[in-house]
Tab-separated table of C-alpha atoms in Angstrom:
chain	number	residue	atom	x	y	z
A	129	MET	CA	-0.061	0.050	-0.142
A	130	ARG	CA	2.873	2.201	0.930
A	131	LYS	CA	4.524	1.780	-2.054
A	132	PHE	CA	1.330	2.371	-4.286
A	133	LEU	CA	0.926	5.799	-2.426
A	134	ASP	CA	4.414	6.693	-3.155
A	135	SER	CA	3.988	6.246	-6.691
A	136	ILE	CA	0.909	8.470	-6.688
A	137	PHE	CA	2.859	10.880	-4.877
A	138	LYS	CA	5.808	10.766	-7.324
A	139	ASN	CA	3.416	10.897	-10.377
A	140	GLN	CA	1.046	13.757	-9.007
A	141	SER	CA	1.916	16.099	-11.533
A	142	LEU	CA	1.366	13.824	-14.540
A	143	ILE	CA	-1.816	12.536	-12.905
A	144	TYR	CA	-2.941	16.405	-12.499
A	145	LYS	CA	-2.387	16.926	-16.311
A	146	TYR	CA	-4.234	14.032	-17.504
A	147	PHE	CA	-7.090	15.036	-15.254
A	148	LEU	CA	-7.040	18.626	-16.590
A	149	TYR	CA	-6.904	17.178	-20.098
A	150	VAL	CA	-10.076	14.744	-19.739
A	151	ALA	CA	-11.919	17.653	-17.958
A	152	CYS	CA	-11.462	20.033	-21.018
A	153	LEU	CA	-12.760	17.349	-23.217
A	154	CYS	CA	-15.929	16.812	-21.116
A	155	CYS	CA	-16.563	20.494	-21.050
A	156	ILE	CA	-16.083	20.933	-24.866
A	157	VAL	CA	-18.496	17.751	-25.786
A	158	PHE	CA	-20.911	18.728	-23.172
A	159	PHE	CA	-21.049	22.563	-23.889
A	160	PHE	CA	-20.599	23.150	-27.818
A	161	PRO	CA	-23.024	20.734	-29.217
A	162	LYS	CA	-25.927	22.684	-27.254
A	163	GLY	CA	-24.938	26.210	-28.520
A	164	GLY	CA	-24.432	24.880	-32.134
A	165	GLN	CA	-27.391	22.536	-32.713
A	166	PHE	CA	-29.983	24.030	-35.296
A	167	LYS	CA	-33.507	23.752	-33.556
A	168	TYR	CA	-35.749	24.543	-36.436
A	169	GLU	CA	-37.683	22.117	-38.447
A	170	PHE	CA	-38.745	22.977	-41.931
A	171	GLN	CA	-40.140	21.658	-45.446
A	172	LYS	CA	-40.425	23.294	-48.647
A	173	GLY	CA	-44.148	24.206	-49.231
A	174	LYS	CA	-44.915	24.581	-45.679
A	175	PRO	CA	-45.129	27.872	-43.667
A	176	TRP	CA	-42.687	28.750	-41.058
A	177	GLN	CA	-43.918	27.755	-37.598
A	178	TYR	CA	-41.428	29.580	-35.401
A	179	GLU	CA	-40.735	33.434	-34.943
A	180	ASN	CA	-38.925	35.502	-37.433
A	181	LEU	CA	-35.695	34.261	-37.899
A	182	TYR	CA	-32.616	36.781	-38.640
A	183	ALA	CA	-29.122	35.576	-39.561
A	184	PRO	CA	-27.052	35.067	-36.278
A	185	PHE	CA	-24.011	35.601	-38.114
A	186	ASP	CA	-22.496	36.206	-41.626
A	187	PHE	CA	-22.624	32.830	-43.892
A	188	SER	CA	-22.501	31.988	-47.626
A	189	ILE	CA	-25.294	30.500	-49.647
A	190	ASN	CA	-24.472	27.090	-50.775
A	191	LYS	CA	-25.184	25.926	-54.270
A	192	SER	CA	-27.131	22.626	-54.881
A	193	ALA	CA	-25.005	19.683	-55.896
A	194	GLU	CA	-27.146	20.061	-59.074
A	195	GLU	CA	-26.297	23.633	-59.639
A	196	ILE	CA	-22.661	22.796	-59.472
A	197	THR	CA	-22.839	20.016	-61.773
A	198	ASN	CA	-24.752	22.191	-64.208
A	199	GLU	CA	-22.159	24.900	-64.004
A	200	LYS	CA	-19.193	22.556	-64.640
A	201	ALA	CA	-21.214	20.999	-67.452
A	202	GLU	CA	-21.806	24.364	-69.403
A	203	LEU	CA	-18.263	25.283	-68.725
A	204	SER	CA	-17.188	21.910	-70.383
A	205	LYS	CA	-19.662	22.332	-73.331
A	206	ASN	CA	-18.217	26.088	-74.017
A	207	LYS	CA	-14.232	24.687	-73.605
A	208	ILE	CA	-12.030	26.926	-75.649
A	209	ASN	CA	-9.056	24.568	-77.044
A	210	TYR	CA	-5.415	25.887	-77.405
A	211	TYR	CA	-3.850	25.571	-80.544
A	212	VAL	CA	0.053	26.107	-80.960
A	213	PHE	CA	1.931	28.113	-83.674
A	214	ASP	CA	5.199	26.711	-84.582
A	215	ASP	CA	7.545	29.909	-85.956
A	216	GLU	CA	10.475	27.484	-86.842
A	217	VAL	CA	8.162	25.966	-89.812
A	218	VAL	CA	7.264	29.480	-90.722
A	219	ALA	CA	11.016	30.454	-90.912
A	220	LYS	CA	11.683	27.475	-92.955
A	221	VAL	CA	9.069	28.151	-95.531
A	222	TYR	CA	10.211	31.601	-96.102
A	223	ALA	CA	13.798	30.542	-96.290
A	224	ASP	CA	12.668	27.830	-98.967
A	225	TYR	CA	10.468	30.765	-100.369
A	226	GLU	CA	13.412	32.815	-101.219
A	227	ALA	CA	15.340	29.963	-103.135
A	228	LYS	CA	12.491	28.337	-104.949
A	229	PHE	CA	11.270	32.039	-105.999
A	230	ALA	CA	14.883	32.758	-107.654
A	231	GLU	CA	14.430	29.427	-109.669
A	232	ILE	CA	10.790	30.095	-111.336
A	233	PHE	CA	11.009	33.753	-111.630
A	234	SER	CA	14.735	33.881	-112.917
A	235	SER	CA	16.171	37.273	-113.844
A	236	ASP	CA	16.728	36.032	-117.392
A	237	ARG	CA	13.070	36.041	-117.864
A	238	TYR	CA	11.912	38.837	-116.088
A	239	ASN	CA	13.286	42.626	-115.572
A	240	GLU	CA	14.121	43.854	-111.873
A	241	ALA	CA	10.687	45.791	-111.458
A	242	GLN	CA	8.771	42.655	-112.246
A	243	ILE	CA	10.733	40.491	-110.014
A	244	VAL	CA	10.087	43.020	-107.160
A	245	THR	CA	6.343	42.946	-107.880
A	246	LEU	CA	6.021	39.280	-108.111
A	247	SER	CA	8.152	38.869	-105.328
A	248	GLU	CA	6.042	40.902	-103.204
A	249	ALA	CA	2.911	39.446	-104.305
A	250	GLY	CA	4.438	36.105	-103.291
A	251	LYS	CA	4.960	36.948	-100.020
A	252	GLU	CA	1.759	38.514	-99.461
A	253	ILE	CA	0.213	35.155	-100.275
A	254	LEU	CA	2.349	33.757	-97.508
A	255	ASP	CA	1.753	36.222	-94.874
A	256	SER	CA	-1.870	35.911	-95.674
A	257	PHE	CA	-1.408	31.992	-94.740
A	258	TYR	CA	0.879	32.470	-91.884
A	259	ALA	CA	-0.860	35.416	-89.988
A	260	TYR	CA	-2.825	32.832	-87.929
A	261	GLY	CA	-0.974	29.765	-89.563
A	262	ILE	CA	-1.951	26.771	-91.370
A	263	LEU	CA	-3.845	23.731	-89.419
A	264	THR	CA	-2.394	20.396	-89.466
A	265	GLY	CA	-4.834	18.274	-91.102
A	266	THR	CA	-8.493	19.286	-92.081
A	267	SER	CA	-11.350	20.127	-89.776
A	268	GLY	CA	-15.015	20.568	-90.232
A	269	LYS	CA	-15.393	22.932	-86.955
A	270	ASP	CA	-17.508	25.972	-86.871
A	271	PRO	CA	-15.311	29.014	-88.258
A	272	LEU	CA	-16.865	31.151	-85.517
A	273	GLU	CA	-15.700	28.732	-82.705
A	274	PRO	CA	-13.532	30.588	-80.448
A	275	ILE	CA	-9.818	29.371	-79.880
A	276	TYR	CA	-6.557	30.039	-78.218
A	277	LEU	CA	-3.450	30.794	-80.681
A	278	VAL	CA	-0.372	30.340	-78.723
A	279	LYS	CA	2.304	32.340	-80.339
A	280	ASN	CA	5.769	32.912	-78.486
A	281	ASN	CA	4.300	31.431	-75.377
A	282	GLU	CA	1.440	34.013	-75.284
A	283	ALA	CA	-2.294	33.107	-75.927
A	284	SER	CA	-4.513	34.959	-78.021
A	285	ARG	CA	-8.235	34.663	-78.223
A	286	THR	CA	-9.543	34.336	-82.048
A	287	THR	CA	-11.801	32.116	-84.105
A	288	PHE	CA	-11.264	28.881	-85.750
A	289	GLY	CA	-12.023	30.298	-89.322
A	290	LYS	CA	-8.775	32.381	-88.820
A	291	LEU	CA	-6.742	29.197	-89.275
A	292	SER	CA	-5.579	28.428	-92.978
A	293	LEU	CA	-5.990	25.147	-94.335
A	294	GLN	CA	-3.918	23.457	-96.937
A	295	GLU	CA	-6.870	22.596	-99.484
A	296	ASP	CA	-7.545	26.713	-99.349
A	297	ILE	CA	-4.112	27.460	-101.125
A	298	GLY	CA	-5.428	27.791	-104.632
A	299	LYS	CA	-8.570	29.942	-103.601
A	300	THR	CA	-6.209	32.567	-101.415
A	301	MET	CA	-3.713	32.726	-104.188
A	302	ASN	CA	-5.813	33.314	-107.067
A	303	GLY	CA	-7.910	35.870	-104.829
A	304	ILE	CA	-4.625	37.993	-104.307
A	305	LEU	CA	-3.353	37.385	-107.856
A	306	GLY	CA	-6.695	38.860	-109.311
A	307	LYS	CA	-6.431	41.788	-106.887
A	308	LYS	CA	-2.872	42.744	-108.011
A	309	GLY	CA	-3.793	41.921	-111.668
A	310	LEU	CA	-1.266	39.050	-111.727
A	311	ARG	CA	-3.706	36.345	-112.578
A	312	SER	CA	-1.747	35.456	-115.692
A	313	PHE	CA	0.929	34.391	-113.428
A	314	SER	CA	-1.102	31.659	-111.683
A	315	ARG	CA	0.134	28.781	-113.312
A	316	SER	CA	4.241	29.901	-112.161
A	317	TYR	CA	2.645	30.694	-108.587
A	318	GLN	CA	1.126	27.216	-108.364
A	319	GLU	CA	4.390	25.751	-109.222
A	320	LEU	CA	6.096	28.215	-106.838
A	321	PHE	CA	3.790	26.981	-103.833
A	322	ASP	CA	3.375	23.535	-104.703
A	323	GLY	CA	4.989	21.773	-101.693
A	324	LEU	CA	6.380	24.944	-100.127
A	325	LEU	CA	3.462	25.711	-97.614
A	326	LEU	CA	3.831	23.586	-94.576
A	327	PRO	CA	0.910	23.214	-91.595
A	328	ASN	CA	2.447	25.102	-88.470
A	329	VAL	CA	-0.467	25.139	-86.276
A	330	ASP	CA	-1.717	22.093	-84.096
A	331	LEU	CA	-4.151	21.283	-81.296
A	332	ASP	CA	-2.341	21.088	-77.816
A	333	LYS	CA	-4.840	18.740	-76.137
A	334	ASP	CA	-3.002	18.527	-72.811
A	335	LEU	CA	-2.955	22.314	-72.469
A	336	SER	CA	-6.551	22.688	-73.552
A	337	ASP	CA	-7.295	20.006	-70.682
A	338	ARG	CA	-5.366	21.723	-68.177
A	339	ALA	CA	-7.065	24.928	-68.760
A	340	MET	CA	-10.454	23.170	-68.821
A	341	GLN	CA	-9.708	21.632	-65.138
A	342	GLU	CA	-8.434	24.949	-63.933
A	343	GLU	CA	-11.683	26.541	-64.878
A	344	LEU	CA	-13.403	23.906	-63.432
A	345	SER	CA	-11.752	24.021	-59.883
A	346	LYS	CA	-12.805	27.639	-60.041
A	347	VAL	CA	-16.303	26.825	-59.443
A	348	SER	CA	-17.602	28.073	-56.467
A	349	ASN	CA	-19.829	25.852	-54.012
A	350	THR	CA	-21.291	29.018	-52.400
A	351	ARG	CA	-23.219	31.890	-54.144
A	352	GLY	CA	-23.665	35.024	-52.223
A	353	THR	CA	-23.722	35.823	-48.664
A	354	VAL	CA	-26.439	36.393	-45.934
A	355	ASP	CA	-25.094	39.250	-43.716
A	356	GLU	CA	-25.696	39.053	-39.626
A	357	GLY	CA	-29.146	40.578	-38.664
A	358	LYS	CA	-30.900	40.153	-41.822
A	359	LEU	CA	-34.269	38.626	-41.864
A	360	ILE	CA	-33.993	34.864	-43.398
A	361	ILE	CA	-37.728	34.175	-43.045
A	362	ALA	CA	-40.989	35.866	-41.127
A	363	ARG	CA	-43.208	33.715	-39.215
A	364	GLY	CA	-46.114	32.198	-41.254
A	365	GLU	CA	-44.086	32.699	-44.456
A	366	VAL	CA	-43.875	29.654	-46.808
A	367	VAL	CA	-40.657	28.076	-47.209
A	368	GLU	CA	-40.012	28.243	-50.952
A	369	SER	CA	-36.934	27.574	-53.048
A	370	GLU	CA	-34.725	30.697	-52.221
A	371	ASN	CA	-35.288	30.794	-48.686
A	372	LEU	CA	-35.252	27.049	-48.436
A	373	LYS	CA	-31.732	27.247	-49.798
A	374	ILE	CA	-30.903	30.070	-47.207
A	375	LEU	CA	-31.941	27.674	-44.250
A	376	GLU	CA	-30.358	24.879	-45.394
A	377	SER	CA	-27.129	26.901	-45.852
A	378	LEU	CA	-27.579	28.181	-42.248
A	379	LYS	CA	-28.350	24.620	-40.994
A	380	GLN	CA	-25.100	23.216	-42.599
A	381	GLU	CA	-22.947	25.934	-41.040
A	382	TYR	CA	-24.135	24.941	-37.594
A	383	GLU	CA	-23.704	21.331	-38.310
A	384	SER	CA	-20.340	22.078	-39.428
A	385	GLU	CA	-19.464	24.191	-36.230
A	386	LEU	CA	-20.860	21.329	-34.206
A	387	TRP	CA	-18.529	18.858	-36.349
A	388	ALA	CA	-15.656	20.838	-35.831
A	389	ALA	CA	-15.997	21.504	-31.996
A	390	ASN	CA	-16.871	17.675	-31.619
A	391	ASN	CA	-13.469	16.978	-33.320
A	392	TYR	CA	-11.720	19.796	-31.714
């Protein structure tokens, strides 16, 4: 018995600490739930049976799961894809153009003034294609569909119809030659551009998906707030869609505080 008492005496500081810890836990469990409970029962379409209810504190209005799902679905539906512009391809095409132009429009066949005019027309054709770039492959997308075109690591918003397709080469070339009165040279230009123009714009699926995920992550779970002291619902007022969401949000706020208190 003496050894037992001696043991208690030697460890009285530790025992006291354990006692205080248990006492604090009991106080938290006993007092906090009572203050945090939402004491009202309500049902959509039924009158509010209690006194006027005012917001006891500031809180956010939660969106329903359906609202969040619909919002994300709308974002996904209006997803804007990213297309990457390859400058190296463009530099190669312009370099090849200079060499090929000298072969087709040689100085022994045309004078200096003609060569300058024909060269400028050819470069204008190139510029028209590479202002936004030539798309890899073909596509039946809506020309008005918005896209992001990435040039020099900067994305600018434009429309899909601004991109050129290799199948448009003849139409674009003849249009420019017609405006400049050079349609008689169309066969020579066809020879010049045959195999010269290369696609330099491609869809970046990974970047498009990452951007979409970032937008989806920004969807808030709440919409608006209710300030402390604001009337939420009056006695006898019917619980309808809007005040139902507010009441449910307030109840969830109480329950979250209760959960936090019980897990403190």
